[in-house]
mmCIF file of C-alpha atoms in Angstrom:
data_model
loop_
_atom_site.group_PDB
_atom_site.id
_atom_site.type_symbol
_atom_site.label_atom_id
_atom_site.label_comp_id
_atom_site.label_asym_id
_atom_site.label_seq_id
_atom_site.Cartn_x
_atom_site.Cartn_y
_atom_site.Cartn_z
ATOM 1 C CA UNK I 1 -10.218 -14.341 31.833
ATOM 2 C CA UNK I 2 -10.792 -10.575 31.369
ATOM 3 C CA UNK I 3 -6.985 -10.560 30.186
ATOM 4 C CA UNK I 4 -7.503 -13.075 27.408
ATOM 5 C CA UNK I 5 -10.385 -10.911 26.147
ATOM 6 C CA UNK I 6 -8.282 -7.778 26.040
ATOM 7 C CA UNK I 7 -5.372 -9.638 24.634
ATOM 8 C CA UNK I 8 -8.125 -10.731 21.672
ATOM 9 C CA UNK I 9 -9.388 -6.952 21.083
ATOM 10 C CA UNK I 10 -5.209 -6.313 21.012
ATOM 11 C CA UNK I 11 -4.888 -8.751 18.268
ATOM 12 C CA UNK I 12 -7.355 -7.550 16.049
ATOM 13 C CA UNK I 13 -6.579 -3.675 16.379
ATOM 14 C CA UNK I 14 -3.058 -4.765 15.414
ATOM 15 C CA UNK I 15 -4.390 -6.432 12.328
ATOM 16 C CA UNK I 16 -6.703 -3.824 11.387
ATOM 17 C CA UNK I 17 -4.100 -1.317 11.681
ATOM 18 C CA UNK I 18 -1.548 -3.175 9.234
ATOM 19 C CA UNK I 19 -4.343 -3.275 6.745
ATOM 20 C CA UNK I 20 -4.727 0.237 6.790
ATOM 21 C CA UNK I 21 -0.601 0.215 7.107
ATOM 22 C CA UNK I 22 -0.335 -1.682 3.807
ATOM 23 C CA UNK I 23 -3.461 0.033 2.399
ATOM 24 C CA UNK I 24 -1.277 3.452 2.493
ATOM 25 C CA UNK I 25 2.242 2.432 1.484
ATOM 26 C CA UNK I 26 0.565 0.628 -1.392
ATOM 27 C CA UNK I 27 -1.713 4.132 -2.375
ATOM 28 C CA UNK I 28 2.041 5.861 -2.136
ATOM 29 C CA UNK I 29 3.167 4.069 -5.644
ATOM 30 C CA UNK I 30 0.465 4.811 -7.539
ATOM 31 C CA UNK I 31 1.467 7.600 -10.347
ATOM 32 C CA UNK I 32 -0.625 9.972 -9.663
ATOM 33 C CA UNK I 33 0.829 12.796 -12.827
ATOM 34 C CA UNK I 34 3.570 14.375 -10.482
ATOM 35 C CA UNK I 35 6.820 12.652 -9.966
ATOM 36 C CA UNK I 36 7.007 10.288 -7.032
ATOM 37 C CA UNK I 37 10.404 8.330 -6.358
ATOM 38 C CA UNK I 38 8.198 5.429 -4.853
ATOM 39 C CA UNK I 39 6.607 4.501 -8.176
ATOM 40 C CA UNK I 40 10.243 2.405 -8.779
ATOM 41 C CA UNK I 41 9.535 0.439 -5.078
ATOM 42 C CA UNK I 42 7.957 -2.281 -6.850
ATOM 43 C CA UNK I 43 10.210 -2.357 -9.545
ATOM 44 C CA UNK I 44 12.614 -5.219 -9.697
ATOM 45 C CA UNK I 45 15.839 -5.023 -11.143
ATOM 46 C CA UNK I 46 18.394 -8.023 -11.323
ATOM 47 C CA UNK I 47 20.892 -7.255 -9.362
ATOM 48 C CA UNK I 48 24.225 -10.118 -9.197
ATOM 49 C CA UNK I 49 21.457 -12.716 -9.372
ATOM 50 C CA UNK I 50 18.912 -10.929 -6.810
ATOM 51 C CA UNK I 51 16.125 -9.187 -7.194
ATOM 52 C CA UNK I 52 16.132 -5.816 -6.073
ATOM 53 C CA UNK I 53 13.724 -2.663 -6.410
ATOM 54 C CA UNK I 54 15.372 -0.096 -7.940
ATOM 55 C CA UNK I 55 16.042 1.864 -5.295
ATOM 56 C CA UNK I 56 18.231 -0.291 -3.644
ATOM 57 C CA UNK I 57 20.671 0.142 -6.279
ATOM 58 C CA UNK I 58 20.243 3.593 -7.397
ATOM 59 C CA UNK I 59 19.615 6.956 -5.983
ATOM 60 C CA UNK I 60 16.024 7.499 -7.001
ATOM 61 C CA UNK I 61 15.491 11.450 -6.926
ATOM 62 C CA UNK I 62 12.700 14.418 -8.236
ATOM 63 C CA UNK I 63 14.648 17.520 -9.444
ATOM 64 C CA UNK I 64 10.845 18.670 -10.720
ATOM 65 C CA UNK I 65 7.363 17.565 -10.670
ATOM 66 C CA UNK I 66 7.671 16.685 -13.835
ATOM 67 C CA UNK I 67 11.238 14.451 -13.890
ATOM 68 C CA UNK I 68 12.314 11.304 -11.839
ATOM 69 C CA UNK I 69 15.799 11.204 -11.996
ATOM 70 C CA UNK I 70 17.777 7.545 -11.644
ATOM 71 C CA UNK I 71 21.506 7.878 -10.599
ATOM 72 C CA UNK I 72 22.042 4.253 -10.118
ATOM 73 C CA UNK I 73 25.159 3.017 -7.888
ATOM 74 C CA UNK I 74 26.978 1.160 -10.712
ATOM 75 C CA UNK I 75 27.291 2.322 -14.307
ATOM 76 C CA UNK I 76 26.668 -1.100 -15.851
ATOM 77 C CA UNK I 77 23.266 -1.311 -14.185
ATOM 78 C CA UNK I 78 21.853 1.346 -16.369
ATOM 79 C CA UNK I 79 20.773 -0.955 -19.393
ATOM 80 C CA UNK I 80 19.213 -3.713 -16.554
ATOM 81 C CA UNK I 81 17.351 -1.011 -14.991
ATOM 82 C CA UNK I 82 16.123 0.834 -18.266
ATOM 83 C CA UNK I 83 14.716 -2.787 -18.987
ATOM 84 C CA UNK I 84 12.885 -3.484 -15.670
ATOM 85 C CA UNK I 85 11.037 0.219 -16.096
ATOM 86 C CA UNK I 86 9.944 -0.870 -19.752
ATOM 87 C CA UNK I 87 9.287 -4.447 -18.350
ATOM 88 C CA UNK I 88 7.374 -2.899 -14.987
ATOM 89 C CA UNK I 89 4.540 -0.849 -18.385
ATOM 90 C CA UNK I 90 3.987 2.136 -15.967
ATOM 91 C CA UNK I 91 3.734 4.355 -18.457
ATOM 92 C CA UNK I 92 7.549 5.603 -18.166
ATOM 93 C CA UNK I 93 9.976 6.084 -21.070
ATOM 94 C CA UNK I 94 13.355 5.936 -19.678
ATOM 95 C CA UNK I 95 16.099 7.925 -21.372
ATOM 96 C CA UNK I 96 20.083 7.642 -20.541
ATOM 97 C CA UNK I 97 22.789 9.903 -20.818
ATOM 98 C CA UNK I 98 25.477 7.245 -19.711
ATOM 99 C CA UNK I 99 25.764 8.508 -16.281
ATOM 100 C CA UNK I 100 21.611 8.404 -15.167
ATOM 101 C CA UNK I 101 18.233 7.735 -16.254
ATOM 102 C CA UNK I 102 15.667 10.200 -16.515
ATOM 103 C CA UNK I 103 12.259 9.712 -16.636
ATOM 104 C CA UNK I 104 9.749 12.287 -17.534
ATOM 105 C CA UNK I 105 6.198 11.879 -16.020
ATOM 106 C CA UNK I 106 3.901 12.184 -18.883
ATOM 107 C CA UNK I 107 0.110 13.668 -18.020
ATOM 108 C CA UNK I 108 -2.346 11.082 -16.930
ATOM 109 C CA UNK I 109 -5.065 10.234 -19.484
ATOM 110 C CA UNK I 110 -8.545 10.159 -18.462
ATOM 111 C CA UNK I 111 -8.131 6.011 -19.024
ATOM 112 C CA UNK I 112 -5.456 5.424 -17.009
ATOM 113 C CA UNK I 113 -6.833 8.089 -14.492
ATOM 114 C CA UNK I 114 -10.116 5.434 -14.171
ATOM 115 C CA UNK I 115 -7.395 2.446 -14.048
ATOM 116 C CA UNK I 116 -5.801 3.893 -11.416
ATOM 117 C CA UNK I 117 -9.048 4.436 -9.319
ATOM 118 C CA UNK I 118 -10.520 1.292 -9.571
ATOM 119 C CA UNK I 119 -7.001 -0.005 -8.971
ATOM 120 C CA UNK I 120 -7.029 2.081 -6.059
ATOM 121 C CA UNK I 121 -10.627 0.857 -4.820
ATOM 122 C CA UNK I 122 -9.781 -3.033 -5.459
ATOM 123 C CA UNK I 123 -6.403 -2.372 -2.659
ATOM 124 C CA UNK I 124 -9.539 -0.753 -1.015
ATOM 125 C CA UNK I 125 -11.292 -3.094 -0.893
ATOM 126 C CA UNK I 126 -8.832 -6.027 0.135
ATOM 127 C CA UNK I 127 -7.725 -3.789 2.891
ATOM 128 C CA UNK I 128 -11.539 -4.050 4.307
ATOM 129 C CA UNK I 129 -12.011 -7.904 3.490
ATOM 130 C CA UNK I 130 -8.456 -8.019 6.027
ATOM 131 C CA UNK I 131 -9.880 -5.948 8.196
ATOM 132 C CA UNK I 132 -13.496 -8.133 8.696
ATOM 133 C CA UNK I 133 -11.503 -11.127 8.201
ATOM 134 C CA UNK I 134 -9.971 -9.986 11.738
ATOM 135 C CA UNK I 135 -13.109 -8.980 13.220
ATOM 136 C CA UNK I 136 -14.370 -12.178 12.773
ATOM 137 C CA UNK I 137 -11.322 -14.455 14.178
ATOM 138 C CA UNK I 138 -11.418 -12.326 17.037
ATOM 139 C CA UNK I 139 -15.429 -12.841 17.499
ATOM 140 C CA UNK I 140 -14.613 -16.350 17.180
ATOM 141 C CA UNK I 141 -12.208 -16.415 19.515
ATOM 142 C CA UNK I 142 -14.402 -14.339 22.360
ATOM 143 C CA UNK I 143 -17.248 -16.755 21.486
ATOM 144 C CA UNK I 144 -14.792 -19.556 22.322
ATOM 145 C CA UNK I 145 -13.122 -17.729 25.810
ATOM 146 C CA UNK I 146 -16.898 -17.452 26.636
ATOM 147 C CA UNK I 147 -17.325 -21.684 26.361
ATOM 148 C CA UNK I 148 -13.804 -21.638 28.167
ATOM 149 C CA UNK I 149 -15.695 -19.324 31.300
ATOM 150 C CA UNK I 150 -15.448 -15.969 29.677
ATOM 151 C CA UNK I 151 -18.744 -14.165 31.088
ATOM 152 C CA UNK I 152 -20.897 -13.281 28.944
ATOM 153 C CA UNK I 153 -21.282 -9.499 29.763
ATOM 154 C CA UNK I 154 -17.467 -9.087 29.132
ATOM 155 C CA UNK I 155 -17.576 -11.245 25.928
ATOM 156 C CA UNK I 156 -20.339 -8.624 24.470
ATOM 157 C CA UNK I 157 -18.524 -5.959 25.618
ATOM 158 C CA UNK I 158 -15.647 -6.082 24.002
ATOM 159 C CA UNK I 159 -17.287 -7.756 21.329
ATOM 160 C CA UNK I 160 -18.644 -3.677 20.902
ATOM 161 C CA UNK I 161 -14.954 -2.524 21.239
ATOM 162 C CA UNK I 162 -14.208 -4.840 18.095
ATOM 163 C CA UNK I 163 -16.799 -3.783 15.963
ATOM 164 C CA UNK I 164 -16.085 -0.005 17.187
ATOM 165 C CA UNK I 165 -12.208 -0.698 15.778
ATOM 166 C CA UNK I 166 -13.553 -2.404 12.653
ATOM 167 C CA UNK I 167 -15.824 0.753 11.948
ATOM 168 C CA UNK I 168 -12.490 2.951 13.106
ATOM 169 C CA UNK I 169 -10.309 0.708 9.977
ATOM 170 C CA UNK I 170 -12.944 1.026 7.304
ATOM 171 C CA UNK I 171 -13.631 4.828 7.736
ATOM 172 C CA UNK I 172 -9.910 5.491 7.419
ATOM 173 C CA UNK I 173 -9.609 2.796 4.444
ATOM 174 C CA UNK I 174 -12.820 4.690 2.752
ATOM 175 C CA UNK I 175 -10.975 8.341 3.490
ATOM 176 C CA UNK I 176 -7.658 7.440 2.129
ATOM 177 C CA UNK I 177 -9.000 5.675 -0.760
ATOM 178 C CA UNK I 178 -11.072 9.201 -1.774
ATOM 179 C CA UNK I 179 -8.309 10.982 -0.929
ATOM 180 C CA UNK I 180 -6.311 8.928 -4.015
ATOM 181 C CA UNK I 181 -9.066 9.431 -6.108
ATOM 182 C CA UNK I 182 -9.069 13.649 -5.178
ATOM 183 C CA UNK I 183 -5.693 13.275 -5.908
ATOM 184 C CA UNK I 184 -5.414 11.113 -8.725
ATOM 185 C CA UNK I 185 -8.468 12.940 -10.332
ATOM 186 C CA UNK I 186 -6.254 16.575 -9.981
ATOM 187 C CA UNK I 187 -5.421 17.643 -13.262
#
């Protein structure tokens, strides 16, 4: 019975921990007034009737803080991606050459700097409402072992280890969220 109730602790740490996971690749495309190739993840370009981020079909690069560079694989996909960036309004206007695209990172203003943050807190937040969401399934589920013949010492213990790893997620969520907001903040 013991093993069930470490096999429940196991299953929420893993959830917790992809919220934060999410929580910080998500943080990573947020423009933050320095050039960062992972702003184009999210952007979708159509690509022989699939839709691909752009840096599956270009070679997304920085030469400078200041300039995103787009080599993309096939000539003919310049126009399509041009037109996801301008479709995509994150505050990028693309210019081509006929070989790339190049994208100059414009300063952040103070409203899209405040956009950004509560952007960034609302991922926050979701990241915390996964991570209780898990705490509570796995409660649930120790409640339940405990009907099944669970005992009861065990079922509070590691009913403590949960909330311990729940406390563990939303710390880290809270710290990486003012982190982007240090960050985003930097002028």
């Amino acid at each position: 019975m013991i093993e069930k109730a470490k096999e429940i602790l196991s299953g929420a740490k893993s959830k917790m921990n992809d919220a934060v996971k999410f929580l910080e690749e998500d943080l990573k495309t947020y423009r933050a007034g320095k050039a960062n190739p992972l702003i184009f993840n999210n952007v979708m370009v159509d690509y022989y009737g699939s839709a691909m981020p752009v840096p599956q079909v270009a070679s997304v690069t920085t030469p400078d803080a200041k300039t995103i560079m787009i080599q993309p694989w096939e000539k003919k996909m310049i126009p399509v991606i041009e037109k996801a960036i301008m479709d995509a309004n994150i505050g990028f206007t693309p210019q081509n050459n006929g070989e790339s695209i190049r994208c100059t990172v414009p300063a952040l203003t103070e409203e899209r700097r405040k956009e950004l943050i509560k952007k960034a807190k609302g991922a926050g937040e979701s990241a915390k409402v996964v991570v209780r969401n898990a705490r509570r399934d796995a409660i649930d589920l120790l409640k339940k072992a405990q009907k099944d013949g669970l005992p009861e010492d065990v079922e509070k213990d590691h009913e403590n280890l949960i909330q311990k790893e729940t406390d563990a997620a939303v710390k880290k969520v809270d710290e990486m969220i003012a982190a982007k907001e240090k960050e985003i903040l930097t002028v």
